[in-house]
């Protein structure tokens, strides 16, 4: 695939202008790709009247239990539910009422206002709700509450100005730094329910075209779910998957390669975003004992037939694990990936 590029801003050092290809040895790899990252641009806040800001509904498929009460935050707990649940989350969008010369001034963040749990078969209800529109499906990672995952899904959708459905698969993460083991087991338990939701969506005659973005440990959940999907369905319905973006994947590199070997032609739709200075993945490596795919340089993916973004210079902050929502340029890569399908 040809490199993705945008007009480059003149704000930052011209050193960034020389970044050409992010995957070593690309010329000899027929299925591999590279993606260019440009300097930081103005924050992409979305447009009033388009996307999730004007239609603030989040479609939620979840393996979390309802919290006590469930009518106000926290709506969903960290406890594992025995079956998949589908719900519609009504969001309160950011307040962008004041427009200045530099663009929107946001005085609030996305938040969940209400959660309407739907009855019946959750996977089928989820698929039916998405019918007729492209869908951005976000699978969150480790150390996430439902509310924080919903926020990430919303700002990602808003940041890339996605105009279709926005959906979230929320598995039972405890949302605590010391709960890595619990989260990993919860993620593995969630792989079949995610496969159920994907099966219903991809095999619905009027099903949505899906752009799936998985973050951190959500990559393990997603890759396991696709393995289960293909075991059940083969390649049937997989043309409905438009793109698969794996942001800061918290998955052992050997496990990741083994999954790729079972992905078939799906690997051509995969874009991986890595950062070698990701401190969260460094901690994960120490706990789990193996190199995490999201913390390796682009050269480690040579010959695997997937597109790679090395976002090391764009990962900022203390943890450097959320460039996919925190950095304008990395979000722009996801936006271009979605647009090019």
Short mmCIF file of N, CA, C and O in Angstrom, two decimals, residues 175-300:
data_model
loop_
_atom_site.label_atom_id
_atom_site.label_comp_id
_atom_site.label_asym_id
_atom_site.label_seq_id
_atom_site.Cartn_x
_atom_site.Cartn_y
_atom_site.Cartn_z
N UNK A 175 -10.03 -1.77 36.17
CA UNK A 175 -9.70 -0.35 36.21
C UNK A 175 -8.70 -0.01 37.29
O UNK A 175 -8.71 1.11 37.82
N UNK A 176 -7.81 -0.94 37.62
CA UNK A 176 -6.80 -0.68 38.63
C UNK A 176 -5.42 -1.09 38.15
O UNK A 176 -5.27 -2.09 37.44
N UNK A 177 -4.39 -0.33 38.53
CA UNK A 177 -3.03 -0.59 38.07
C UNK A 177 -2.52 -1.96 38.52
O UNK A 177 -1.68 -2.57 37.85
N UNK A 178 -2.98 -2.44 39.67
CA UNK A 178 -2.48 -3.69 40.23
C UNK A 178 -3.34 -4.89 39.84
O UNK A 178 -3.14 -5.98 40.39
N UNK A 179 -4.24 -4.72 38.91
CA UNK A 179 -5.18 -5.78 38.56
C UNK A 179 -4.90 -6.36 37.17
O UNK A 179 -5.83 -6.77 36.46
N UNK A 180 -3.64 -6.43 36.79
CA UNK A 180 -3.28 -6.91 35.45
C UNK A 180 -3.73 -8.36 35.25
O UNK A 180 -4.27 -8.71 34.20
N UNK A 181 -3.51 -9.20 36.24
CA UNK A 181 -3.89 -10.60 36.12
C UNK A 181 -5.39 -10.77 35.96
O UNK A 181 -5.85 -11.54 35.11
N UNK A 182 -6.16 -10.07 36.78
CA UNK A 182 -7.63 -10.14 36.68
C UNK A 182 -8.08 -9.67 35.30
O UNK A 182 -8.93 -10.30 34.66
N UNK A 183 -7.49 -8.59 34.83
CA UNK A 183 -7.88 -8.04 33.53
C UNK A 183 -7.56 -9.01 32.39
O UNK A 183 -8.35 -9.18 31.46
N UNK A 184 -6.40 -9.64 32.46
CA UNK A 184 -6.03 -10.57 31.40
C UNK A 184 -7.01 -11.75 31.34
O UNK A 184 -7.44 -12.15 30.26
N UNK A 185 -7.38 -12.26 32.51
CA UNK A 185 -8.34 -13.37 32.53
C UNK A 185 -9.71 -12.90 32.05
O UNK A 185 -10.42 -13.63 31.33
N UNK A 186 -10.10 -11.69 32.42
CA UNK A 186 -11.37 -11.14 31.94
C UNK A 186 -11.37 -10.97 30.43
O UNK A 186 -12.38 -11.22 29.76
N UNK A 187 -10.22 -10.56 29.89
CA UNK A 187 -10.10 -10.40 28.45
C UNK A 187 -10.26 -11.73 27.73
O UNK A 187 -10.93 -11.82 26.69
N UNK A 188 -9.64 -12.78 28.28
CA UNK A 188 -9.76 -14.10 27.65
C UNK A 188 -11.19 -14.62 27.73
O UNK A 188 -11.68 -15.26 26.80
N UNK A 189 -11.87 -14.33 28.82
CA UNK A 189 -13.27 -14.73 28.94
C UNK A 189 -14.17 -13.99 27.95
O UNK A 189 -15.22 -14.50 27.56
N UNK A 190 -13.73 -12.80 27.53
CA UNK A 190 -14.54 -11.97 26.65
C UNK A 190 -14.38 -12.30 25.17
O UNK A 190 -15.11 -11.77 24.33
N UNK A 191 -13.43 -13.18 24.83
CA UNK A 191 -13.16 -13.41 23.41
C UNK A 191 -14.35 -14.05 22.69
O UNK A 191 -14.66 -13.67 21.55
N UNK A 192 -15.03 -15.00 23.31
CA UNK A 192 -16.17 -15.63 22.66
C UNK A 192 -17.36 -14.67 22.53
O UNK A 192 -18.00 -14.62 21.48
N UNK A 193 -17.69 -13.90 23.57
CA UNK A 193 -18.76 -12.91 23.40
C UNK A 193 -18.46 -11.88 22.30
O UNK A 193 -19.37 -11.50 21.56
N UNK A 194 -17.21 -11.45 22.18
CA UNK A 194 -16.87 -10.54 21.08
C UNK A 194 -17.02 -11.25 19.75
O UNK A 194 -17.55 -10.67 18.78
N UNK A 195 -16.61 -12.51 19.68
CA UNK A 195 -16.80 -13.28 18.44
C UNK A 195 -18.29 -13.41 18.12
O UNK A 195 -18.69 -13.36 16.95
N UNK A 196 -19.14 -13.56 19.15
CA UNK A 196 -20.58 -13.62 18.93
C UNK A 196 -21.09 -12.32 18.32
O UNK A 196 -21.91 -12.34 17.38
N UNK A 197 -20.64 -11.18 18.86
CA UNK A 197 -21.08 -9.88 18.35
C UNK A 197 -20.61 -9.68 16.91
O UNK A 197 -21.35 -9.16 16.06
N UNK A 198 -19.37 -10.08 16.62
CA UNK A 198 -18.85 -9.95 15.26
C UNK A 198 -19.59 -10.89 14.30
O UNK A 198 -19.89 -10.51 13.16
N UNK A 199 -19.89 -12.09 14.75
CA UNK A 199 -20.60 -13.04 13.90
C UNK A 199 -21.97 -12.51 13.52
O UNK A 199 -22.38 -12.55 12.35
N UNK A 200 -22.70 -11.99 14.50
CA UNK A 200 -24.03 -11.44 14.23
C UNK A 200 -23.95 -10.24 13.29
O UNK A 200 -24.78 -10.09 12.39
N UNK A 201 -22.95 -9.41 13.47
CA UNK A 201 -22.82 -8.19 12.66
C UNK A 201 -22.38 -8.52 11.23
O UNK A 201 -22.96 -8.03 10.26
N UNK A 202 -21.35 -9.36 11.10
CA UNK A 202 -20.80 -9.65 9.77
C UNK A 202 -21.73 -10.53 8.93
O UNK A 202 -21.64 -10.53 7.71
N UNK A 203 -22.59 -11.29 9.58
CA UNK A 203 -23.47 -12.19 8.85
C UNK A 203 -24.91 -11.70 8.77
O UNK A 203 -25.78 -12.40 8.25
N UNK A 204 -25.17 -10.51 9.28
CA UNK A 204 -26.47 -9.87 9.10
C UNK A 204 -26.58 -9.42 7.64
O UNK A 204 -25.66 -8.78 7.12
N UNK A 205 -27.67 -9.75 6.94
CA UNK A 205 -27.80 -9.36 5.53
C UNK A 205 -27.67 -7.86 5.30
O UNK A 205 -27.26 -7.42 4.22
N UNK A 206 -28.01 -7.07 6.32
CA UNK A 206 -27.92 -5.62 6.20
C UNK A 206 -26.86 -5.08 7.15
O UNK A 206 -26.92 -3.93 7.58
N UNK A 207 -25.92 -5.93 7.49
CA UNK A 207 -24.95 -5.59 8.52
C UNK A 207 -24.04 -4.43 8.18
O UNK A 207 -23.85 -4.06 7.02
N UNK A 208 -23.49 -3.84 9.24
CA UNK A 208 -22.63 -2.68 9.10
C UNK A 208 -21.26 -3.06 8.56
O UNK A 208 -20.81 -4.19 8.69
N UNK A 209 -20.62 -2.08 7.94
CA UNK A 209 -19.20 -2.19 7.58
C UNK A 209 -18.41 -1.65 8.77
O UNK A 209 -18.64 -0.52 9.20
N UNK A 210 -17.50 -2.45 9.30
CA UNK A 210 -16.90 -2.15 10.60
C UNK A 210 -15.45 -1.75 10.46
O UNK A 210 -14.66 -2.41 9.76
N UNK A 211 -15.09 -0.67 11.14
CA UNK A 211 -13.70 -0.26 11.34
C UNK A 211 -13.40 -0.52 12.81
O UNK A 211 -13.94 0.17 13.69
N UNK A 212 -12.57 -1.50 13.10
CA UNK A 212 -12.32 -1.89 14.49
C UNK A 212 -10.98 -1.34 14.95
O UNK A 212 -9.96 -1.51 14.28
N UNK A 213 -11.00 -0.68 16.10
CA UNK A 213 -9.78 -0.17 16.73
C UNK A 213 -9.66 -0.81 18.10
O UNK A 213 -10.55 -0.65 18.95
N UNK A 214 -8.59 -1.57 18.32
CA UNK A 214 -8.35 -2.22 19.61
C UNK A 214 -7.12 -1.59 20.26
O UNK A 214 -6.11 -1.35 19.60
N UNK A 215 -7.22 -1.31 21.55
CA UNK A 215 -6.12 -0.67 22.26
C UNK A 215 -5.57 -1.60 23.34
O UNK A 215 -6.32 -2.28 24.04
N UNK A 216 -4.23 -1.66 23.44
CA UNK A 216 -3.55 -2.32 24.54
C UNK A 216 -3.98 -3.78 24.67
O UNK A 216 -3.91 -4.54 23.71
N UNK A 217 -4.45 -4.20 25.84
CA UNK A 217 -4.87 -5.59 26.04
C UNK A 217 -6.11 -5.93 25.22
O UNK A 217 -6.40 -7.11 24.98
N UNK A 218 -6.82 -4.91 24.73
CA UNK A 218 -7.93 -5.15 23.83
C UNK A 218 -7.50 -5.83 22.55
O UNK A 218 -8.31 -6.49 21.88
N UNK A 219 -6.21 -5.71 22.21
CA UNK A 219 -5.69 -6.42 21.04
C UNK A 219 -5.73 -7.93 21.26
O UNK A 219 -6.09 -8.69 20.35
N UNK A 220 -5.36 -8.40 22.44
CA UNK A 220 -5.42 -9.82 22.74
C UNK A 220 -6.86 -10.32 22.64
O UNK A 220 -7.13 -11.37 22.03
N UNK A 221 -7.79 -9.56 23.22
CA UNK A 221 -9.21 -9.93 23.16
C UNK A 221 -9.65 -10.02 21.70
O UNK A 221 -10.33 -10.97 21.28
N UNK A 222 -9.25 -9.04 20.90
CA UNK A 222 -9.68 -8.97 19.50
C UNK A 222 -9.09 -10.09 18.66
O UNK A 222 -9.79 -10.74 17.87
N UNK A 223 -7.80 -10.34 18.81
CA UNK A 223 -7.16 -11.39 18.01
C UNK A 223 -7.72 -12.76 18.38
O UNK A 223 -7.94 -13.61 17.51
N UNK A 224 -7.97 -12.98 19.66
CA UNK A 224 -8.58 -14.25 20.10
C UNK A 224 -9.99 -14.37 19.53
O UNK A 224 -10.41 -15.46 19.12
N UNK A 225 -10.73 -13.25 19.49
CA UNK A 225 -12.09 -13.28 18.97
C UNK A 225 -12.10 -13.60 17.47
O UNK A 225 -12.96 -14.36 17.00
N UNK A 226 -11.16 -13.06 16.72
CA UNK A 226 -11.11 -13.35 15.29
C UNK A 226 -10.70 -14.81 15.04
O UNK A 226 -11.15 -15.44 14.08
N UNK A 227 -9.84 -15.33 15.90
CA UNK A 227 -9.49 -16.75 15.76
C UNK A 227 -10.74 -17.61 15.96
O UNK A 227 -11.01 -18.54 15.20
N UNK A 228 -11.54 -17.27 16.99
CA UNK A 228 -12.77 -18.01 17.24
C UNK A 228 -13.76 -17.82 16.09
O UNK A 228 -14.44 -18.76 15.68
N UNK A 229 -13.83 -16.60 15.57
CA UNK A 229 -14.74 -16.32 14.46
C UNK A 229 -14.41 -17.19 13.25
O UNK A 229 -15.29 -17.81 12.65
N UNK A 230 -13.14 -17.24 12.89
CA UNK A 230 -12.75 -17.99 11.69
C UNK A 230 -12.89 -19.49 11.92
O UNK A 230 -13.17 -20.24 10.98
N UNK A 231 -12.72 -19.95 13.16
CA UNK A 231 -12.96 -21.36 13.45
C UNK A 231 -14.43 -21.72 13.21
O UNK A 231 -14.75 -22.82 12.75
N UNK A 232 -15.33 -20.78 13.51
CA UNK A 232 -16.76 -21.03 13.35
C UNK A 232 -17.23 -20.79 11.92
O UNK A 232 -18.04 -21.56 11.38
N UNK A 233 -16.76 -19.70 11.31
CA UNK A 233 -17.36 -19.20 10.07
C UNK A 233 -16.44 -19.19 8.86
O UNK A 233 -16.87 -18.87 7.76
N UNK A 234 -15.17 -19.54 9.05
CA UNK A 234 -14.22 -19.39 7.96
C UNK A 234 -14.10 -17.92 7.59
O UNK A 234 -14.05 -17.06 8.47
N UNK A 235 -14.09 -17.61 6.31
CA UNK A 235 -13.97 -16.23 5.86
C UNK A 235 -15.33 -15.58 5.58
O UNK A 235 -15.39 -14.43 5.14
N UNK A 236 -16.42 -16.30 5.84
CA UNK A 236 -17.74 -15.77 5.57
C UNK A 236 -17.98 -14.48 6.34
O UNK A 236 -17.78 -14.41 7.54
N UNK A 237 -18.40 -13.44 5.63
CA UNK A 237 -18.74 -12.17 6.26
C UNK A 237 -17.59 -11.25 6.54
O UNK A 237 -17.79 -10.09 6.91
N UNK A 238 -16.35 -11.72 6.38
CA UNK A 238 -15.20 -10.90 6.76
C UNK A 238 -14.95 -9.73 5.81
O UNK A 238 -14.14 -8.85 6.12
N UNK A 239 -15.64 -9.70 4.67
CA UNK A 239 -15.55 -8.52 3.82
C UNK A 239 -16.19 -7.32 4.49
O UNK A 239 -15.98 -6.18 4.08
N UNK A 240 -17.00 -7.55 5.54
CA UNK A 240 -17.62 -6.45 6.29
C UNK A 240 -16.61 -5.75 7.20
O UNK A 240 -16.89 -4.67 7.71
N UNK A 241 -15.48 -6.39 7.46
CA UNK A 241 -14.43 -5.74 8.24
C UNK A 241 -13.61 -4.88 7.29
O UNK A 241 -12.90 -5.39 6.43
N UNK A 242 -13.73 -3.58 7.44
CA UNK A 242 -13.03 -2.66 6.54
C UNK A 242 -11.58 -2.46 6.96
O UNK A 242 -10.67 -2.54 6.13
N UNK A 243 -11.35 -2.19 8.24
CA UNK A 243 -10.00 -1.95 8.75
C UNK A 243 -9.89 -2.50 10.16
O UNK A 243 -10.88 -2.56 10.90
N UNK A 244 -8.67 -2.86 10.54
CA UNK A 244 -8.38 -3.34 11.89
C UNK A 244 -7.12 -2.64 12.37
O UNK A 244 -6.02 -2.90 11.88
N UNK A 245 -7.28 -1.72 13.32
CA UNK A 245 -6.16 -0.94 13.86
C UNK A 245 -5.86 -1.42 15.26
O UNK A 245 -6.75 -1.46 16.11
N UNK A 246 -4.60 -1.78 15.50
CA UNK A 246 -4.16 -2.27 16.80
C UNK A 246 -3.23 -1.22 17.40
O UNK A 246 -2.09 -1.07 16.96
N UNK A 247 -3.72 -0.49 18.38
CA UNK A 247 -2.98 0.62 18.97
C UNK A 247 -2.29 0.17 20.25
O UNK A 247 -2.94 -0.33 21.17
N UNK A 248 -0.97 0.32 20.29
CA UNK A 248 -0.18 -0.07 21.47
C UNK A 248 -0.53 -1.48 21.94
O UNK A 248 -0.86 -1.69 23.11
N UNK A 249 -0.47 -2.46 21.06
CA UNK A 249 -0.96 -3.79 21.42
C UNK A 249 -0.18 -4.45 22.55
O UNK A 249 1.03 -4.65 22.45
N UNK A 250 -0.90 -4.77 23.61
CA UNK A 250 -0.32 -5.48 24.76
C UNK A 250 -0.55 -6.97 24.54
O UNK A 250 -1.45 -7.58 25.09
N UNK A 251 0.29 -7.53 23.68
CA UNK A 251 0.21 -8.94 23.36
C UNK A 251 1.63 -9.44 23.10
O UNK A 251 2.44 -8.72 22.49
N UNK A 252 1.95 -10.60 23.61
CA UNK A 252 3.28 -11.19 23.39
C UNK A 252 3.55 -11.28 21.89
O UNK A 252 2.67 -11.70 21.12
N UNK A 253 4.74 -10.91 21.46
CA UNK A 253 5.03 -10.88 20.03
C UNK A 253 4.93 -12.27 19.41
O UNK A 253 4.46 -12.40 18.26
N UNK A 254 5.34 -13.29 20.10
CA UNK A 254 5.22 -14.65 19.55
C UNK A 254 3.76 -15.05 19.41
O UNK A 254 3.37 -15.69 18.42
N UNK A 255 2.94 -14.66 20.38
CA UNK A 255 1.50 -14.94 20.30
C UNK A 255 0.89 -14.17 19.15
O UNK A 255 0.04 -14.68 18.40
N UNK A 256 1.32 -12.93 18.98
CA UNK A 256 0.81 -12.09 17.89
C UNK A 256 1.12 -12.72 16.53
O UNK A 256 0.24 -12.81 15.66
N UNK A 257 2.35 -13.20 16.35
CA UNK A 257 2.71 -13.83 15.09
C UNK A 257 1.89 -15.10 14.85
O UNK A 257 1.48 -15.38 13.72
N UNK A 258 1.65 -15.86 15.91
CA UNK A 258 0.85 -17.07 15.77
C UNK A 258 -0.57 -16.73 15.34
O UNK A 258 -1.17 -17.42 14.50
N UNK A 259 -1.12 -15.65 15.88
CA UNK A 259 -2.45 -15.22 15.47
C UNK A 259 -2.46 -14.77 14.00
O UNK A 259 -3.40 -15.07 13.26
N UNK A 260 -1.43 -14.04 13.62
CA UNK A 260 -1.36 -13.58 12.23
C UNK A 260 -1.38 -14.75 11.26
O UNK A 260 -1.97 -14.66 10.17
N UNK A 261 -0.74 -15.83 11.63
CA UNK A 261 -0.69 -17.00 10.76
C UNK A 261 -2.07 -17.61 10.54
O UNK A 261 -2.27 -18.37 9.59
N UNK A 262 -3.01 -17.27 11.42
CA UNK A 262 -4.36 -17.81 11.30
C UNK A 262 -5.37 -16.75 10.82
O UNK A 262 -6.57 -17.01 10.80
N UNK A 263 -4.86 -15.57 10.45
CA UNK A 263 -5.75 -14.48 10.05
C UNK A 263 -6.07 -14.49 8.56
O UNK A 263 -6.96 -13.76 8.10
N UNK A 264 -5.33 -15.27 7.78
CA UNK A 264 -5.58 -15.30 6.35
C UNK A 264 -5.40 -13.93 5.71
O UNK A 264 -4.48 -13.18 6.05
N UNK A 265 -6.32 -13.58 4.82
CA UNK A 265 -6.23 -12.29 4.12
C UNK A 265 -6.54 -11.10 5.01
O UNK A 265 -6.34 -9.96 4.61
N UNK A 266 -7.02 -11.35 6.22
CA UNK A 266 -7.32 -10.25 7.13
C UNK A 266 -6.09 -9.43 7.47
O UNK A 266 -6.19 -8.25 7.80
N UNK A 267 -4.92 -10.06 7.41
CA UNK A 267 -3.70 -9.33 7.78
C UNK A 267 -3.47 -8.11 6.90
O UNK A 267 -2.84 -7.13 7.31
N UNK A 268 -4.01 -8.12 5.67
CA UNK A 268 -3.86 -6.98 4.77
C UNK A 268 -4.63 -5.76 5.27
O UNK A 268 -4.38 -4.64 4.83
N UNK A 269 -5.56 -5.97 6.19
CA UNK A 269 -6.37 -4.87 6.72
C UNK A 269 -5.83 -4.33 8.04
O UNK A 269 -6.41 -3.42 8.62
N UNK A 270 -4.72 -4.90 8.52
CA UNK A 270 -4.21 -4.57 9.85
C UNK A 270 -3.20 -3.42 9.81
O UNK A 270 -2.27 -3.41 8.99
N UNK A 271 -3.39 -2.46 10.70
CA UNK A 271 -2.41 -1.41 10.95
C UNK A 271 -2.04 -1.46 12.43
O UNK A 271 -2.93 -1.45 13.29
N UNK A 272 -0.75 -1.55 12.73
CA UNK A 272 -0.27 -1.60 14.11
C UNK A 272 0.42 -0.28 14.45
O UNK A 272 1.24 0.21 13.68
N UNK A 273 0.07 0.28 15.60
CA UNK A 273 0.71 1.51 16.08
C UNK A 273 1.59 1.15 17.27
O UNK A 273 1.11 0.62 18.28
N UNK A 274 2.89 1.41 17.15
CA UNK A 274 3.83 1.04 18.19
C UNK A 274 4.55 2.26 18.75
O UNK A 274 4.56 3.34 18.13
N UNK A 275 5.18 2.10 19.90
CA UNK A 275 6.04 3.13 20.48
C UNK A 275 7.04 2.43 21.39
O UNK A 275 6.64 1.79 22.37
N UNK A 276 8.31 2.54 21.07
CA UNK A 276 9.32 1.82 21.85
C UNK A 276 9.53 2.41 23.24
O UNK A 276 10.18 1.78 24.09
N UNK A 277 8.98 3.61 23.49
CA UNK A 277 9.12 4.24 24.81
C UNK A 277 7.85 4.12 25.64
O UNK A 277 7.65 4.87 26.60
N UNK A 278 6.98 3.18 25.30
CA UNK A 278 5.71 2.99 26.01
C UNK A 278 5.99 2.36 27.37
O UNK A 278 6.36 1.20 27.48
N UNK A 279 5.78 3.13 28.43
CA UNK A 279 6.12 2.66 29.77
C UNK A 279 5.11 1.65 30.30
O UNK A 279 5.47 0.76 31.07
N UNK A 280 3.87 1.77 29.89
CA UNK A 280 2.86 0.79 30.32
C UNK A 280 3.21 -0.59 29.78
O UNK A 280 3.10 -1.60 30.48
N UNK A 281 3.66 -0.66 28.53
CA UNK A 281 4.01 -1.94 27.94
C UNK A 281 5.33 -2.47 28.49
O UNK A 281 5.55 -3.69 28.50
N UNK A 282 6.19 -1.58 28.94
CA UNK A 282 7.41 -2.04 29.60
C UNK A 282 7.06 -2.74 30.91
O UNK A 282 7.61 -3.80 31.23
N UNK A 283 6.10 -2.18 31.64
CA UNK A 283 5.64 -2.82 32.86
C UNK A 283 4.96 -4.15 32.54
O UNK A 283 5.18 -5.17 33.21
N UNK A 284 4.16 -4.16 31.49
CA UNK A 284 3.49 -5.40 31.07
C UNK A 284 4.51 -6.48 30.72
O UNK A 284 4.33 -7.66 31.07
N UNK A 285 5.59 -6.09 30.04
CA UNK A 285 6.64 -7.06 29.69
C UNK A 285 7.25 -7.66 30.95
O UNK A 285 7.51 -8.88 31.01
N UNK A 286 7.45 -6.85 31.97
CA UNK A 286 8.03 -7.34 33.21
C UNK A 286 7.09 -8.31 33.92
O UNK A 286 7.53 -9.30 34.53
N UNK A 287 5.79 -8.03 33.84
CA UNK A 287 4.81 -8.90 34.50
C UNK A 287 4.62 -10.19 33.71
O UNK A 287 4.63 -11.29 34.27
N UNK A 288 4.44 -10.05 32.39
CA UNK A 288 4.09 -11.21 31.56
C UNK A 288 5.31 -12.00 31.10
O UNK A 288 5.19 -13.18 30.77
N UNK A 289 6.47 -11.34 31.01
CA UNK A 289 7.69 -12.06 30.70
C UNK A 289 8.08 -12.14 29.25
O UNK A 289 9.10 -12.75 28.91
N UNK A 290 7.32 -11.53 28.36
CA UNK A 290 7.65 -11.56 26.94
C UNK A 290 7.52 -10.19 26.30
O UNK A 290 6.79 -9.33 26.80
N UNK A 291 8.25 -9.96 25.21
CA UNK A 291 8.19 -8.67 24.52
C UNK A 291 6.77 -8.40 24.04
O UNK A 291 6.11 -9.26 23.44
N UNK A 292 6.30 -7.18 24.29
CA UNK A 292 4.97 -6.78 23.86
C UNK A 292 5.07 -6.20 22.46
O UNK A 292 5.94 -5.37 22.16
N UNK A 293 4.16 -6.58 21.59
CA UNK A 293 4.21 -6.15 20.19
C UNK A 293 4.18 -4.63 20.07
O UNK A 293 4.86 -4.05 19.22
N UNK A 294 3.42 -3.96 20.92
CA UNK A 294 3.27 -2.52 20.81
C UNK A 294 4.47 -1.71 21.24
O UNK A 294 4.48 -0.49 21.08
N UNK A 295 5.49 -2.37 21.83
CA UNK A 295 6.67 -1.65 22.28
C UNK A 295 7.90 -1.96 21.43
O UNK A 295 9.01 -1.55 21.76
N UNK A 296 7.70 -2.67 20.33
CA UNK A 296 8.82 -3.05 19.47
C UNK A 296 8.97 -2.08 18.30
O UNK A 296 7.99 -1.45 17.88
N UNK A 297 10.17 -1.95 17.76
CA UNK A 297 10.36 -1.07 16.60
C UNK A 297 9.69 -1.65 15.37
O UNK A 297 9.41 -2.86 15.30
N UNK A 298 9.46 -0.81 14.38
CA UNK A 298 8.77 -1.24 13.16
C UNK A 298 9.51 -2.37 12.46
O UNK A 298 8.90 -3.24 11.84
N UNK A 299 10.84 -2.40 12.59
CA UNK A 299 11.62 -3.44 11.92
C UNK A 299 11.27 -4.84 12.41
O UNK A 299 11.47 -5.82 11.70
N UNK A 300 10.72 -4.94 13.62
CA UNK A 300 10.37 -6.26 14.17
C UNK A 300 9.20 -6.89 13.43
O UNK A 300 8.95 -8.09 13.57
#
